[in-house]
Short mmCIF file of C-alpha atoms in Angstrom, two decimals:
data_model
loop_
_atom_site.label_atom_id
_atom_site.label_comp_id
_atom_site.label_asym_id
_atom_site.label_seq_id
_atom_site.Cartn_x
_atom_site.Cartn_y
_atom_site.Cartn_z
CA UNK N 1 131.62 106.94 29.48
CA UNK N 2 132.69 108.38 32.78
CA UNK N 3 136.39 108.89 33.34
CA UNK N 4 136.12 109.81 37.03
CA UNK N 5 137.94 107.34 39.22
CA UNK N 6 137.55 107.28 42.98
CA UNK N 7 140.96 107.40 44.71
CA UNK N 8 142.09 104.09 46.16
CA UNK N 9 141.15 103.71 49.82
CA UNK N 10 143.99 103.46 52.31
CA UNK N 11 144.97 99.85 52.89
CA UNK N 12 143.72 98.29 56.12
CA UNK N 13 147.08 96.58 56.54
CA UNK N 14 149.93 99.07 56.42
CA UNK N 15 152.23 96.28 55.22
CA UNK N 16 150.04 95.46 52.23
CA UNK N 17 149.30 97.64 49.25
CA UNK N 18 145.80 97.40 47.87
CA UNK N 19 145.62 96.02 44.32
CA UNK N 20 143.16 97.63 41.91
CA UNK N 21 141.60 95.27 39.37
CA UNK N 22 139.69 96.62 36.37
CA UNK N 23 136.72 94.39 35.50
CA UNK N 24 134.60 94.36 32.34
CA UNK N 25 131.30 93.77 34.13
CA UNK N 26 129.15 93.40 30.99
CA UNK N 27 131.04 90.76 28.99
CA UNK N 28 129.66 87.57 30.55
CA UNK N 29 127.14 85.24 28.92
CA UNK N 30 125.47 85.07 32.34
CA UNK N 31 125.17 88.85 32.65
CA UNK N 32 126.64 91.32 35.14
CA UNK N 33 125.14 89.51 38.15
CA UNK N 34 127.67 86.66 37.79
CA UNK N 35 130.54 89.14 37.48
CA UNK N 36 129.49 91.11 40.57
CA UNK N 37 128.95 87.89 42.56
CA UNK N 38 132.42 86.65 41.58
CA UNK N 39 134.00 89.94 42.63
CA UNK N 40 132.12 89.76 45.91
CA UNK N 41 133.50 86.26 46.57
CA UNK N 42 137.02 87.50 45.92
CA UNK N 43 136.52 90.59 48.08
CA UNK N 44 135.39 88.38 50.97
CA UNK N 45 138.50 86.19 50.71
CA UNK N 46 141.01 88.97 50.13
CA UNK N 47 140.83 92.35 51.85
CA UNK N 48 143.56 93.84 49.63
CA UNK N 49 141.51 93.86 46.40
CA UNK N 50 139.76 96.96 45.11
CA UNK N 51 137.62 96.87 41.97
CA UNK N 52 136.81 99.20 39.11
CA UNK N 53 133.61 97.79 37.62
CA UNK N 54 133.00 98.98 34.06
CA UNK N 55 129.49 98.84 32.64
CA UNK N 56 126.01 100.28 32.77
CA UNK N 57 125.74 102.09 36.06
CA UNK N 58 121.96 101.66 36.18
CA UNK N 59 122.39 97.87 36.15
CA UNK N 60 125.49 97.59 38.31
CA UNK N 61 124.51 99.87 41.20
CA UNK N 62 121.64 97.69 42.54
CA UNK N 63 123.76 94.52 42.13
CA UNK N 64 126.70 96.03 44.02
CA UNK N 65 124.40 97.45 46.72
CA UNK N 66 123.29 93.91 47.61
CA UNK N 67 126.87 92.71 48.15
CA UNK N 68 128.14 93.83 51.55
CA UNK N 69 131.64 92.56 50.70
CA UNK N 70 131.90 95.22 47.99
CA UNK N 71 130.97 98.18 50.19
CA UNK N 72 133.80 100.68 49.95
CA UNK N 73 135.72 98.20 47.81
CA UNK N 74 134.68 99.17 44.30
CA UNK N 75 133.92 102.06 41.98
CA UNK N 76 131.51 101.82 39.07
CA UNK N 77 132.78 103.39 35.84
CA UNK N 78 129.77 104.10 33.62
CA UNK N 79 130.07 102.59 30.12
CA UNK N 80 126.86 102.09 28.16
CA UNK N 81 128.18 99.99 25.27
CA UNK N 82 128.53 96.20 25.36
CA UNK N 83 130.75 94.00 23.19
CA UNK N 84 128.71 90.94 22.26
CA UNK N 85 130.14 87.51 21.41
CA UNK N 86 128.99 88.03 17.82
CA UNK N 87 130.76 91.37 17.29
CA UNK N 88 133.72 91.32 14.93
CA UNK N 89 136.99 92.63 16.38
CA UNK N 90 137.32 95.12 13.51
CA UNK N 91 133.92 96.61 14.36
CA UNK N 92 134.80 96.92 18.04
CA UNK N 93 138.09 98.66 17.24
CA UNK N 94 136.28 101.20 15.06
CA UNK N 95 133.28 101.94 17.24
CA UNK N 96 133.89 100.43 20.67
CA UNK N 97 135.06 103.44 22.68
CA UNK N 98 131.83 103.54 24.68
CA UNK N 99 131.97 99.85 25.66
CA UNK N 100 132.76 98.35 29.04
CA UNK N 101 135.60 96.32 27.50
CA UNK N 102 137.33 99.40 26.10
CA UNK N 103 136.83 101.25 29.39
CA UNK N 104 138.28 98.37 31.43
CA UNK N 105 141.42 98.25 29.30
CA UNK N 106 141.74 102.02 29.39
CA UNK N 107 142.01 101.92 33.19
CA UNK N 108 145.05 99.65 32.91
CA UNK N 109 146.52 101.82 30.16
CA UNK N 110 146.13 104.92 32.36
CA UNK N 111 147.69 103.13 35.37
CA UNK N 112 144.44 103.42 37.36
CA UNK N 113 144.40 99.61 37.69
CA UNK N 114 147.05 96.92 37.51
CA UNK N 115 145.14 94.14 35.76
CA UNK N 116 142.11 93.87 33.49
CA UNK N 117 139.68 90.94 33.77
CA UNK N 118 137.04 90.26 31.12
CA UNK N 119 134.67 87.42 30.23
CA UNK N 120 133.98 89.01 26.86
CA UNK N 121 134.60 88.25 23.19
CA UNK N 122 138.16 86.83 22.98
CA UNK N 123 138.95 88.18 19.53
CA UNK N 124 137.72 91.67 20.39
CA UNK N 125 139.52 91.65 23.74
CA UNK N 126 142.81 90.65 22.15
CA UNK N 127 142.44 93.22 19.35
CA UNK N 128 141.63 96.04 21.77
CA UNK N 129 144.38 94.95 24.15
CA UNK N 130 146.95 95.17 21.37
CA UNK N 131 145.64 98.58 20.25
CA UNK N 132 145.27 100.17 23.70
CA UNK N 133 148.08 98.51 25.67
CA UNK N 134 150.49 97.86 22.79
CA UNK N 135 152.82 94.90 22.41
CA UNK N 136 156.09 94.62 24.27
CA UNK N 137 158.87 95.64 21.86
CA UNK N 138 159.98 92.64 19.83
CA UNK N 139 156.80 90.61 20.26
CA UNK N 140 155.31 89.48 16.93
CA UNK N 141 152.04 88.04 18.17
CA UNK N 142 150.70 87.99 21.74
CA UNK N 143 149.55 84.62 23.02
CA UNK N 144 147.02 83.33 25.53
CA UNK N 145 148.60 81.11 28.18
CA UNK N 146 146.43 78.80 30.29
CA UNK N 147 147.16 76.51 33.22
CA UNK N 148 146.44 72.83 32.59
CA UNK N 149 146.07 70.42 35.56
CA UNK N 150 148.97 67.97 35.41
CA UNK N 151 150.89 65.25 37.22
CA UNK N 152 153.86 67.56 37.72
CA UNK N 153 154.80 68.60 41.29
CA UNK N 154 153.55 72.16 40.65
CA UNK N 155 150.11 70.74 39.78
CA UNK N 156 149.80 72.56 36.45
CA UNK N 157 151.41 72.85 33.04
CA UNK N 158 151.38 76.02 30.94
CA UNK N 159 149.89 75.76 27.44
CA UNK N 160 150.04 78.49 24.81
CA UNK N 161 148.65 79.70 22.48
CA UNK N 162 145.09 78.92 23.61
CA UNK N 163 143.35 80.97 20.94
CA UNK N 164 144.84 84.43 20.47
CA UNK N 165 145.79 83.71 16.85
CA UNK N 166 145.01 80.59 14.84
CA UNK N 167 148.17 81.01 12.76
CA UNK N 168 151.74 80.54 13.91
CA UNK N 169 154.92 80.07 11.92
CA UNK N 170 158.24 78.84 13.30
CA UNK N 171 159.24 82.30 14.50
CA UNK N 172 155.96 82.69 16.42
CA UNK N 173 156.30 79.23 17.97
CA UNK N 174 159.83 80.02 19.12
CA UNK N 175 158.57 83.20 20.76
CA UNK N 176 155.71 81.30 22.42
CA UNK N 177 158.35 78.99 23.89
CA UNK N 178 160.30 81.97 25.21
CA UNK N 179 157.19 83.62 26.71
CA UNK N 180 155.83 80.34 28.10
CA UNK N 181 159.14 79.57 29.79
CA UNK N 182 159.18 83.07 31.30
CA UNK N 183 155.64 82.60 32.62
CA UNK N 184 156.51 79.20 34.12
CA UNK N 185 159.65 80.65 35.68
CA UNK N 186 157.84 83.59 37.28
CA UNK N 187 154.33 82.22 37.76
CA UNK N 188 155.09 78.62 38.74
CA UNK N 189 158.56 79.32 40.22
CA UNK N 190 160.36 76.81 38.01
CA UNK N 191 164.04 77.73 37.71
CA UNK N 192 164.55 75.87 34.42
CA UNK N 193 161.19 74.99 32.80
CA UNK N 194 160.90 72.10 30.37
CA UNK N 195 159.32 73.09 27.06
CA UNK N 196 157.65 70.77 24.54
CA UNK N 197 156.27 71.45 21.05
CA UNK N 198 152.85 69.87 20.41
CA UNK N 199 152.81 67.64 17.34
CA UNK N 200 151.00 64.62 15.87
CA UNK N 201 153.84 62.39 17.04
CA UNK N 202 157.20 62.51 18.76
CA UNK N 203 159.18 61.27 15.76
CA UNK N 204 161.44 63.96 14.29
CA UNK N 205 160.12 63.52 10.74
CA UNK N 206 156.46 64.17 11.69
CA UNK N 207 154.57 67.47 11.47
CA UNK N 208 154.05 70.39 9.13
CA UNK N 209 156.94 72.38 7.67
CA UNK N 210 156.64 75.19 10.21
CA UNK N 211 156.57 72.65 13.06
CA UNK N 212 159.77 71.08 11.78
CA UNK N 213 161.41 74.51 11.47
CA UNK N 214 160.20 75.55 14.94
CA UNK N 215 161.65 72.37 16.40
CA UNK N 216 165.10 73.39 15.16
CA UNK N 217 164.79 77.01 16.27
CA UNK N 218 163.61 76.20 19.78
CA UNK N 219 166.34 73.59 20.24
CA UNK N 220 168.99 76.09 19.10
CA UNK N 221 167.87 78.77 21.58
CA UNK N 222 166.92 76.70 24.65
CA UNK N 223 170.23 77.03 26.50
CA UNK N 224 170.56 80.77 25.88
CA UNK N 225 166.98 81.32 27.11
CA UNK N 226 167.54 79.12 30.18
CA UNK N 227 164.96 76.41 29.56
CA UNK N 228 165.16 72.72 28.72
CA UNK N 229 163.68 71.68 25.38
CA UNK N 230 162.27 68.14 25.37
CA UNK N 231 161.26 68.14 21.68
CA UNK N 232 157.93 67.04 20.28
CA UNK N 233 155.11 66.10 22.65
CA UNK N 234 151.63 64.70 21.98
CA UNK N 235 148.16 65.51 23.26
CA UNK N 236 148.49 62.89 25.99
CA UNK N 237 151.40 64.90 27.45
CA UNK N 238 149.23 67.96 28.19
CA UNK N 239 148.40 66.69 31.71
CA UNK N 240 151.62 64.68 31.98
CA UNK N 241 155.08 64.98 33.52
CA UNK N 242 157.18 65.17 30.36
CA UNK N 243 157.30 68.97 30.25
CA UNK N 244 156.09 72.10 32.05
CA UNK N 245 155.25 74.25 29.01
CA UNK N 246 153.40 73.07 25.88
CA UNK N 247 153.73 75.24 22.77
CA UNK N 248 151.25 75.16 19.89
CA UNK N 249 149.27 77.42 17.56
CA UNK N 250 146.04 79.04 18.73
CA UNK N 251 143.80 76.85 16.56
CA UNK N 252 145.11 73.59 18.03
CA UNK N 253 145.46 75.00 21.52
CA UNK N 254 141.89 76.27 21.71
CA UNK N 255 140.47 72.96 20.51
CA UNK N 256 142.60 71.09 23.06
CA UNK N 257 141.46 73.43 25.83
CA UNK N 258 137.75 73.08 25.03
CA UNK N 259 138.12 69.30 24.64
CA UNK N 260 139.77 69.04 28.06
CA UNK N 261 137.07 71.12 29.71
CA UNK N 262 134.33 69.08 28.06
CA UNK N 263 135.97 65.83 29.16
CA UNK N 264 136.27 67.05 32.75
CA UNK N 265 132.57 67.96 32.74
CA UNK N 266 131.66 64.54 31.32
CA UNK N 267 133.68 62.75 34.02
CA UNK N 268 131.88 64.67 36.76
CA UNK N 269 128.48 63.84 35.27
CA UNK N 270 129.34 60.14 34.84
CA UNK N 271 130.61 59.90 38.42
CA UNK N 272 127.45 61.55 39.72
CA UNK N 273 125.31 59.15 37.67
CA UNK N 274 127.29 56.08 38.79
CA UNK N 275 127.09 56.94 42.50
CA UNK N 276 123.35 57.62 42.30
CA UNK N 277 122.59 54.35 40.48
CA UNK N 278 121.63 52.20 43.50
CA UNK N 279 121.20 52.69 47.26
CA UNK N 280 124.48 50.82 47.77
CA UNK N 281 126.34 53.10 45.34
CA UNK N 282 124.89 56.13 47.14
CA UNK N 283 126.26 54.73 50.40
CA UNK N 284 129.65 54.24 48.72
CA UNK N 285 129.54 57.87 47.57
CA UNK N 286 128.85 58.97 51.13
CA UNK N 287 131.84 56.99 52.42
CA UNK N 288 134.05 58.40 49.65
CA UNK N 289 132.68 61.93 49.96
CA UNK N 290 135.98 63.59 50.92
CA UNK N 291 137.91 61.91 48.11
CA UNK N 292 135.19 62.65 45.56
CA UNK N 293 135.05 66.28 46.64
CA UNK N 294 138.83 66.56 46.20
CA UNK N 295 138.62 64.94 42.75
CA UNK N 296 135.77 67.22 41.69
CA UNK N 297 137.74 70.28 42.76
CA UNK N 298 140.87 69.02 40.99
CA UNK N 299 139.17 68.62 37.60
CA UNK N 300 136.79 71.59 37.90
CA UNK N 301 137.74 73.96 35.04
CA UNK N 302 136.18 76.87 36.95
CA UNK N 303 138.97 76.63 39.55
CA UNK N 304 141.66 77.37 36.94
CA UNK N 305 139.55 79.78 34.91
CA UNK N 306 141.58 82.53 33.30
CA UNK N 307 143.90 82.76 30.32
CA UNK N 308 146.71 85.33 30.45
CA UNK N 309 147.53 87.52 27.47
CA UNK N 310 151.31 87.42 27.17
CA UNK N 311 153.38 89.96 25.27
CA UNK N 312 151.50 93.17 26.13
CA UNK N 313 152.41 96.29 28.09
CA UNK N 314 149.82 95.43 30.71
CA UNK N 315 148.24 92.35 32.25
CA UNK N 316 144.95 91.03 30.86
CA UNK N 317 143.16 87.95 32.20
CA UNK N 318 140.54 86.43 29.91
CA UNK N 319 137.82 84.53 31.77
CA UNK N 320 135.37 82.15 30.11
CA UNK N 321 132.30 83.84 28.70
CA UNK N 322 130.13 81.25 30.46
CA UNK N 323 131.92 81.59 33.81
CA UNK N 324 129.73 81.63 36.90
CA UNK N 325 130.61 83.40 40.15
CA UNK N 326 133.11 80.66 41.06
CA UNK N 327 134.85 80.98 37.70
CA UNK N 328 134.96 84.77 37.86
CA UNK N 329 136.37 84.61 41.38
CA UNK N 330 139.12 82.26 40.15
CA UNK N 331 140.03 84.68 37.36
CA UNK N 332 140.14 87.57 39.81
CA UNK N 333 142.35 85.54 42.16
CA UNK N 334 144.78 84.87 39.30
CA UNK N 335 144.75 88.56 38.35
CA UNK N 336 145.48 89.54 41.95
CA UNK N 337 148.36 87.09 42.29
CA UNK N 338 149.95 88.34 39.06
CA UNK N 339 149.56 91.97 40.09
CA UNK N 340 150.89 91.37 43.59
CA UNK N 341 154.02 89.63 42.31
CA UNK N 342 154.81 92.31 39.72
CA UNK N 343 154.66 89.52 37.16
CA UNK N 344 154.17 91.63 34.05
CA UNK N 345 157.16 93.84 34.78
CA UNK N 346 159.37 90.80 35.29
CA UNK N 347 157.96 89.11 32.20
CA UNK N 348 158.40 92.22 30.07
CA UNK N 349 162.06 92.44 31.07
CA UNK N 350 162.66 88.78 30.24
CA UNK N 351 160.72 88.92 26.98
CA UNK N 352 162.52 92.05 25.82
CA UNK N 353 165.80 90.18 26.18
CA UNK N 354 164.43 86.85 24.96
CA UNK N 355 162.76 88.20 21.81
CA UNK N 356 166.14 89.43 20.65
CA UNK N 357 167.13 85.78 20.56
CA UNK N 358 164.00 84.99 18.54
CA UNK N 359 164.72 87.75 16.05
CA UNK N 360 168.37 86.79 15.67
CA UNK N 361 167.49 83.13 15.37
CA UNK N 362 164.85 83.82 12.75
CA UNK N 363 167.27 85.91 10.70
CA UNK N 364 170.00 83.29 10.98
CA UNK N 365 167.54 80.54 10.05
CA UNK N 366 166.44 82.40 6.91
CA UNK N 367 170.06 83.11 5.99
CA UNK N 368 171.01 79.43 6.37
CA UNK N 369 167.98 78.36 4.34
CA UNK N 370 168.90 80.72 1.53
CA UNK N 371 172.51 79.49 1.55
CA UNK N 372 171.33 75.88 1.39
CA UNK N 373 168.97 76.71 -1.48
CA UNK N 374 171.75 78.44 -3.43
CA UNK N 375 174.36 75.75 -2.81
#
């Protein structure tokens, strides 16, 4: 694996600093062509992006050569190994140093790039991210935060965890609330985000033991962490106006995410079928073209492609493995916006302070439980 990095070109705009994004070019289900095409789309729209493409040089060079938008805008870092979707995270951690995923993360670790983008194996990416970038002090488990289209004025809600870890106890859920509120505050510019805890009902007596305990912990720490806690929310509130941040474990969150994406795809297919049913319906589709195009864009999961790994000493954006060029471009856009705003530095500062609350609250909660048990 080559470690030679071409120096960043001088920015064309003296007022703007060029952002370097490290991309795992071999992790996609659709192959490196989709990754390169997505980077090319982003490069065309934004002149301040520079790419480090990690992967097999023999495959990437001809793909990059055909994209005029990438001329002088990217460097290929040769990495022969590929992390497949079937590889176990433990195997990748032991023998993955030659892979494009490892190389892409290493560029962020060495400060050669600001953000890493990968379409690869989620479990392996999270494991390597924790090993190479390390967790922010005080963070128990990193989480994947995703943006969910909603009826709120900002257009999106934040949901986490979306699949980083299928387990979560009350202490983890409290920390997810703290990190999610920080993301909403910095990423969506909400001064006092509203946080809800996903449950099977809104009644206080419903839910597993850890959900009940998390409900108490989050409520106790909401004011100190500067967010509003609305209590339990249900699946129907994911796209709703009741809260801005939805907290859940990775198992539930990932199922909800995939269900939402599948439903959006079904709606698009059913609309297409309905408007092609008769000549009159095709005419109606033509008359409603602008509205239908807006609706299609609004529910297109590719346009909000990209989950953010929260709780690490570095920014990692996880794109869908099946993302096409449009999806990859959306993930790159998100990565650029986060890098440009200095999001991770702000988030790290907030989390470092906020996780102290989580730790103190967890200790106090255990102490109170023990006192109650002994009384």
